[in-house]
PDB file of C-alpha atoms in Angstrom:
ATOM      1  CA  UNK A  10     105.438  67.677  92.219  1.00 68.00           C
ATOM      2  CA  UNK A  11     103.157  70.609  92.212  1.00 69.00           C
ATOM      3  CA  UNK A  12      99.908  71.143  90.237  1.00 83.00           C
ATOM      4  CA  UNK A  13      99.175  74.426  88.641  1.00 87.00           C
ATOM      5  CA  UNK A  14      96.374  75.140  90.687  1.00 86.00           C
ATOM      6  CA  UNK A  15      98.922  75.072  93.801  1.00 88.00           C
ATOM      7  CA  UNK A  16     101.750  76.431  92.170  1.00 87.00           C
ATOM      8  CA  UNK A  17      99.073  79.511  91.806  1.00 84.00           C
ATOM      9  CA  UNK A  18      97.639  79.246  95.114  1.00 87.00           C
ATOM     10  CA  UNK A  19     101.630  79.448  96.581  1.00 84.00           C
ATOM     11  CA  UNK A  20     102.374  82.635  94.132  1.00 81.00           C
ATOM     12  CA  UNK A  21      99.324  84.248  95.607  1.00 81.00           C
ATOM     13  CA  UNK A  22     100.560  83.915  98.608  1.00 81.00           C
ATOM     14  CA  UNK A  23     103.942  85.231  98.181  1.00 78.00           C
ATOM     15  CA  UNK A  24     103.098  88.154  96.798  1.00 78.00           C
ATOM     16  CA  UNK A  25     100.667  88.770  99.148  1.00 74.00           C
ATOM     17  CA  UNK A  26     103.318  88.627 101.874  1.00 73.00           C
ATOM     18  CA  UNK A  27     105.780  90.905  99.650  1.00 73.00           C
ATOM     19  CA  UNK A  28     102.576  93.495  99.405  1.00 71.00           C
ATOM     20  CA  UNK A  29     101.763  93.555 102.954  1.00 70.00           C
ATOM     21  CA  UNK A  30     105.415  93.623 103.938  1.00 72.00           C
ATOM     22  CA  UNK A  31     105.717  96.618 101.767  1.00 74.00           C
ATOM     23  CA  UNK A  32     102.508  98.409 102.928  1.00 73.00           C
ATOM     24  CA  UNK A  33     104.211  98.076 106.250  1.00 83.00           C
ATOM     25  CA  UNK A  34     107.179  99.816 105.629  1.00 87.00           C
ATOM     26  CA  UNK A  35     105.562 103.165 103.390  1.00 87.00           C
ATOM     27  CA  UNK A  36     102.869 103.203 106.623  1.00 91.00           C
ATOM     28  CA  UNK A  37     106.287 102.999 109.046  1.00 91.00           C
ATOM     29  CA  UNK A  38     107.805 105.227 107.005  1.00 93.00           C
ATOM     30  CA  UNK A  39     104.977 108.227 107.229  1.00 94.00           C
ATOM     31  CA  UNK A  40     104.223 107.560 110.431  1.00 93.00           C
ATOM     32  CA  UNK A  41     108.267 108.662 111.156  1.00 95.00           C
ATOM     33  CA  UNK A  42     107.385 111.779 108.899  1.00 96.00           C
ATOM     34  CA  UNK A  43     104.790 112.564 111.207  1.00 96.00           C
ATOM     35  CA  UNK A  44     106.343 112.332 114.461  1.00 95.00           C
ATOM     36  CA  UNK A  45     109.279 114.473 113.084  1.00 96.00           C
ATOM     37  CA  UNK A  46     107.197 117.178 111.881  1.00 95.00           C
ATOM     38  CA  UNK A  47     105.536 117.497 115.232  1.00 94.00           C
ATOM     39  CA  UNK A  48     109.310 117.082 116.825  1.00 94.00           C
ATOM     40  CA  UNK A  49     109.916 120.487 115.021  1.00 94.00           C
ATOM     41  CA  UNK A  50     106.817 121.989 115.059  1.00 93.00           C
ATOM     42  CA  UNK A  51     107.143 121.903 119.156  1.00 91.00           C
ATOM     43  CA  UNK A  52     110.983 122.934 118.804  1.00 88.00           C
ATOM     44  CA  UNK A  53     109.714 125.704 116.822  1.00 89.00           C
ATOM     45  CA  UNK A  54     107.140 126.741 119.966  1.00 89.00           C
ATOM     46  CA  UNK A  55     109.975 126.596 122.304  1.00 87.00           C
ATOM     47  CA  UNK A  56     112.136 128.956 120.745  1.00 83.00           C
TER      48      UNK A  56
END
């Protein structure tokens, strides 16, 4: 059986681990944005 003080401790962690996993995934995400903009910015300079 837990206590509060680790039932706390365990939510704290698991939200943590949904924040960072999310943080992640937006940083992922932009970094894509990124690369495709310079993708067509060079396609552009080809043309």
């Amino acid at each position: 059986m837990r206590t509060s003080q680790q039932e706390l401790e365990f939510t704290q962690r698991h939200e943590l681990a949904h924040t960072s996993a999310t943080l992640t995934q937006e940083q992922i995400f932009k970094m894509m944005q990124v690369i495709e903009e310079i993708r067509l910015k060079r396609y552009e300079e080809t043309l």
